[in-house]
Amino acid sequence: MRSSLLYLVLLAAPVAATAAENPLSAAQARGHALAAGVCATCHGVEATGNSPNAKALPFRALAGRYVPLTLQRHLAEIAETGHSNMPQINVHADDVQDIVAYINSLESPADPR
Ligand code: HEC
């Protein structure tokens, strides 16, 4: 009994620590929900893990690749026209903003450019 309780505490601790270190704003949380719903069939949208579609960059790699405004313009374009292997995505400009906010939250502060 005692050891199983300890096990639970050990399991829960890293999750709690991560949430406290990196709380998402409301916009970022919306962006995360959108990304998980619309983009996650191809892109890895979480802070860790690979993309289901090997050609689609995981979002945490996008965060380091574009400055926020460029990413936003790029995504707005993708939302309108789609791009090579990626179908047109049905997202509103506000959604794009939230997704960009989320993607940029994936950028590690320990990795400045
Ligand atoms: C059906 C699969 C699929 C879905 C769904 C998808 N993507 Fe992609 N995406 C890709 C692939 C494949 C690439 C890389 C190849 C390319 O650029 O055409 C890509 C590339 C990108 C790029 C980088 C483009 C560049 O110039 O490097 C961005 C940004 C992006 N996707 C954003 C999104 C967002 C945001 C969503 C959800 C709203 C999404 N994608 C949903 C497949 C997908």
PDB file of C-alpha atoms in Angstrom, residues 2-113:
ATOM      1  CA  ARG A   2       2.694   2.372   1.067  1.00  0.00           C
ATOM      2  CA  SER A   3       4.885   1.685  -1.947  1.00  0.00           C
ATOM      3  CA  SER A   4       2.021   2.087  -4.412  1.00  0.00           C
ATOM      4  CA  LEU A   5       1.255   5.510  -2.931  1.00  0.00           C
ATOM      5  CA  LEU A   6       4.866   6.517  -3.351  1.00  0.00           C
ATOM      6  CA  TYR A   7       4.711   5.324  -6.944  1.00  0.00           C
ATOM      7  CA  LEU A   8       1.713   7.558  -7.622  1.00  0.00           C
ATOM      8  CA  VAL A   9       3.457  10.572  -6.138  1.00  0.00           C
ATOM      9  CA  LEU A  10       6.528   9.946  -8.276  1.00  0.00           C
ATOM     10  CA  LEU A  11       4.386   9.655 -11.381  1.00  0.00           C
ATOM     11  CA  ALA A  12       2.473  12.847 -10.708  1.00  0.00           C
ATOM     12  CA  ALA A  13       5.428  15.043  -9.755  1.00  0.00           C
ATOM     13  CA  PRO A  14       7.041  15.658 -13.184  1.00  0.00           C
ATOM     14  CA  VAL A  15       3.673  16.499 -14.743  1.00  0.00           C
ATOM     15  CA  ALA A  16       2.925  19.078 -12.082  1.00  0.00           C
ATOM     16  CA  ALA A  17       6.407  20.580 -12.411  1.00  0.00           C
ATOM     17  CA  THR A  18       6.084  20.947 -16.183  1.00  0.00           C
ATOM     18  CA  ALA A  19       2.704  22.630 -15.938  1.00  0.00           C
ATOM     19  CA  ALA A  20       4.011  25.098 -13.380  1.00  0.00           C
ATOM     20  CA  GLU A  21       7.078  25.977 -15.422  1.00  0.00           C
ATOM     21  CA  ASN A  22       5.274  26.466 -18.691  1.00  0.00           C
ATOM     22  CA  PRO A  23       1.705  27.639 -18.211  1.00  0.00           C
ATOM     23  CA  LEU A  24      -0.106  28.347 -21.474  1.00  0.00           C
ATOM     24  CA  SER A  25      -1.944  31.607 -21.981  1.00  0.00           C
ATOM     25  CA  ALA A  26      -5.596  31.389 -23.055  1.00  0.00           C
ATOM     26  CA  ALA A  27      -4.590  31.992 -26.694  1.00  0.00           C
ATOM     27  CA  GLN A  28      -1.876  29.351 -26.518  1.00  0.00           C
ATOM     28  CA  ALA A  29      -4.259  26.843 -24.966  1.00  0.00           C
ATOM     29  CA  ARG A  30      -6.762  27.478 -27.790  1.00  0.00           C
ATOM     30  CA  GLY A  31      -3.951  27.119 -30.303  1.00  0.00           C
ATOM     31  CA  HIS A  32      -2.927  23.846 -28.719  1.00  0.00           C
ATOM     32  CA  ALA A  33      -6.489  22.505 -28.912  1.00  0.00           C
ATOM     33  CA  LEU A  34      -6.740  23.553 -32.581  1.00  0.00           C
ATOM     34  CA  ALA A  35      -3.371  22.066 -33.423  1.00  0.00           C
ATOM     35  CA  ALA A  36      -4.243  18.814 -31.660  1.00  0.00           C
ATOM     36  CA  GLY A  37      -7.519  18.669 -33.556  1.00  0.00           C
ATOM     37  CA  VAL A  38      -6.523  19.858 -37.048  1.00  0.00           C
ATOM     38  CA  CYS A  39      -2.763  19.471 -37.459  1.00  0.00           C
ATOM     39  CA  ALA A  40      -1.853  16.440 -35.336  1.00  0.00           C
ATOM     40  CA  THR A  41      -2.753  13.869 -38.018  1.00  0.00           C
ATOM     41  CA  CYS A  42       0.508  14.871 -39.716  1.00  0.00           C
ATOM     42  CA  HIS A  43       2.509  17.132 -37.395  1.00  0.00           C
ATOM     43  CA  GLY A  44       3.854  16.371 -33.967  1.00  0.00           C
ATOM     44  CA  VAL A  45       2.160  19.169 -32.040  1.00  0.00           C
ATOM     45  CA  GLU A  46       3.422  18.461 -28.537  1.00  0.00           C
ATOM     46  CA  ALA A  47       6.632  19.566 -26.856  1.00  0.00           C
ATOM     47  CA  THR A  48       8.102  16.089 -27.415  1.00  0.00           C
ATOM     48  CA  GLY A  49       7.601  13.230 -29.856  1.00  0.00           C
ATOM     49  CA  ASN A  50       7.804  12.944 -33.640  1.00  0.00           C
ATOM     50  CA  SER A  51       5.326  13.737 -36.404  1.00  0.00           C
ATOM     51  CA  PRO A  52       3.026  10.952 -37.610  1.00  0.00           C
ATOM     52  CA  ASN A  53       3.883  12.113 -41.160  1.00  0.00           C
ATOM     53  CA  ALA A  54       7.666  12.082 -41.439  1.00  0.00           C
ATOM     54  CA  LYS A  55       7.625  14.932 -43.996  1.00  0.00           C
ATOM     55  CA  ALA A  56       5.748  17.285 -41.700  1.00  0.00           C
ATOM     56  CA  LEU A  57       7.981  19.086 -39.237  1.00  0.00           C
ATOM     57  CA  PRO A  58       7.058  18.770 -35.583  1.00  0.00           C
ATOM     58  CA  PHE A  59       5.781  22.130 -34.349  1.00  0.00           C
ATOM     59  CA  ARG A  60       8.534  22.518 -31.815  1.00  0.00           C
ATOM     60  CA  ALA A  61      10.965  22.606 -34.759  1.00  0.00           C
ATOM     61  CA  LEU A  62       8.856  25.293 -36.437  1.00  0.00           C
ATOM     62  CA  ALA A  63       9.150  27.455 -33.348  1.00  0.00           C
ATOM     63  CA  GLY A  64      12.884  27.804 -33.823  1.00  0.00           C
ATOM     64  CA  ARG A  65      12.652  28.195 -37.585  1.00  0.00           C
ATOM     65  CA  TYR A  66      10.481  31.262 -38.039  1.00  0.00           C
ATOM     66  CA  VAL A  67      10.095  34.546 -36.252  1.00  0.00           C
ATOM     67  CA  PRO A  68       6.481  34.849 -35.042  1.00  0.00           C
ATOM     68  CA  LEU A  69       5.280  37.296 -37.719  1.00  0.00           C
ATOM     69  CA  THR A  70       6.729  35.284 -40.575  1.00  0.00           C
ATOM     70  CA  LEU A  71       5.183  32.121 -39.190  1.00  0.00           C
ATOM     71  CA  GLN A  72       1.837  33.834 -38.915  1.00  0.00           C
ATOM     72  CA  ARG A  73       1.930  35.096 -42.503  1.00  0.00           C
ATOM     73  CA  HIS A  74       3.107  31.735 -43.707  1.00  0.00           C
ATOM     74  CA  LEU A  75       0.297  29.941 -41.902  1.00  0.00           C
ATOM     75  CA  ALA A  76      -2.291  32.394 -43.195  1.00  0.00           C
ATOM     76  CA  GLU A  77      -1.087  31.567 -46.709  1.00  0.00           C
ATOM     77  CA  ILE A  78      -1.217  27.851 -46.019  1.00  0.00           C
ATOM     78  CA  ALA A  79      -4.730  28.249 -44.640  1.00  0.00           C
ATOM     79  CA  GLU A  80      -5.785  29.895 -47.894  1.00  0.00           C
ATOM     80  CA  THR A  81      -3.996  27.870 -50.517  1.00  0.00           C
ATOM     81  CA  GLY A  82      -2.537  24.799 -48.853  1.00  0.00           C
ATOM     82  CA  HIS A  83       0.976  23.730 -49.861  1.00  0.00           C
ATOM     83  CA  SER A  84       2.533  20.814 -51.723  1.00  0.00           C
ATOM     84  CA  ASN A  85       1.741  17.827 -49.567  1.00  0.00           C
ATOM     85  CA  MET A  86      -0.487  19.629 -47.174  1.00  0.00           C
ATOM     86  CA  PRO A  87      -4.177  20.026 -47.901  1.00  0.00           C
ATOM     87  CA  GLN A  88      -5.839  23.391 -47.511  1.00  0.00           C
ATOM     88  CA  ILE A  89      -6.643  23.794 -43.851  1.00  0.00           C
ATOM     89  CA  ASN A  90      -9.845  25.285 -42.667  1.00  0.00           C
ATOM     90  CA  VAL A  91      -8.724  27.767 -40.089  1.00  0.00           C
ATOM     91  CA  HIS A  92      -9.773  31.332 -39.434  1.00  0.00           C
ATOM     92  CA  ALA A  93      -7.209  34.138 -39.063  1.00  0.00           C
ATOM     93  CA  ASP A  94      -7.843  34.196 -35.302  1.00  0.00           C
ATOM     94  CA  ASP A  95      -7.171  30.483 -35.189  1.00  0.00           C
ATOM     95  CA  VAL A  96      -3.872  31.009 -36.997  1.00  0.00           C
ATOM     96  CA  GLN A  97      -2.884  33.601 -34.411  1.00  0.00           C
ATOM     97  CA  ASP A  98      -3.645  31.180 -31.582  1.00  0.00           C
ATOM     98  CA  ILE A  99      -1.794  28.339 -33.279  1.00  0.00           C
ATOM     99  CA  VAL A 100       1.224  30.613 -33.771  1.00  0.00           C
ATOM    100  CA  ALA A 101       1.051  31.616 -30.102  1.00  0.00           C
ATOM    101  CA  TYR A 102       1.042  27.943 -29.171  1.00  0.00           C
ATOM    102  CA  ILE A 103       3.894  27.026 -31.538  1.00  0.00           C
ATOM    103  CA  ASN A 104       6.004  29.793 -30.092  1.00  0.00           C
ATOM    104  CA  SER A 105       5.293  28.561 -26.576  1.00  0.00           C
ATOM    105  CA  LEU A 106       7.127  25.375 -27.572  1.00  0.00           C
ATOM    106  CA  GLU A 107      10.325  27.297 -28.007  1.00  0.00           C
ATOM    107  CA  SER A 108      12.657  26.477 -25.194  1.00  0.00           C
ATOM    108  CA  PRO A 109      13.787  29.588 -23.271  1.00  0.00           C
ATOM    109  CA  ALA A 110      17.012  27.701 -22.618  1.00  0.00           C
ATOM    110  CA  ASP A 111      17.741  27.802 -26.336  1.00  0.00           C
ATOM    111  CA  PRO A 112      17.991  31.487 -27.327  1.00  0.00           C
ATOM    112  CA  ARG A 113      18.825  32.528 -30.863  1.00  0.00           C
TER     113      ARG A 113
END
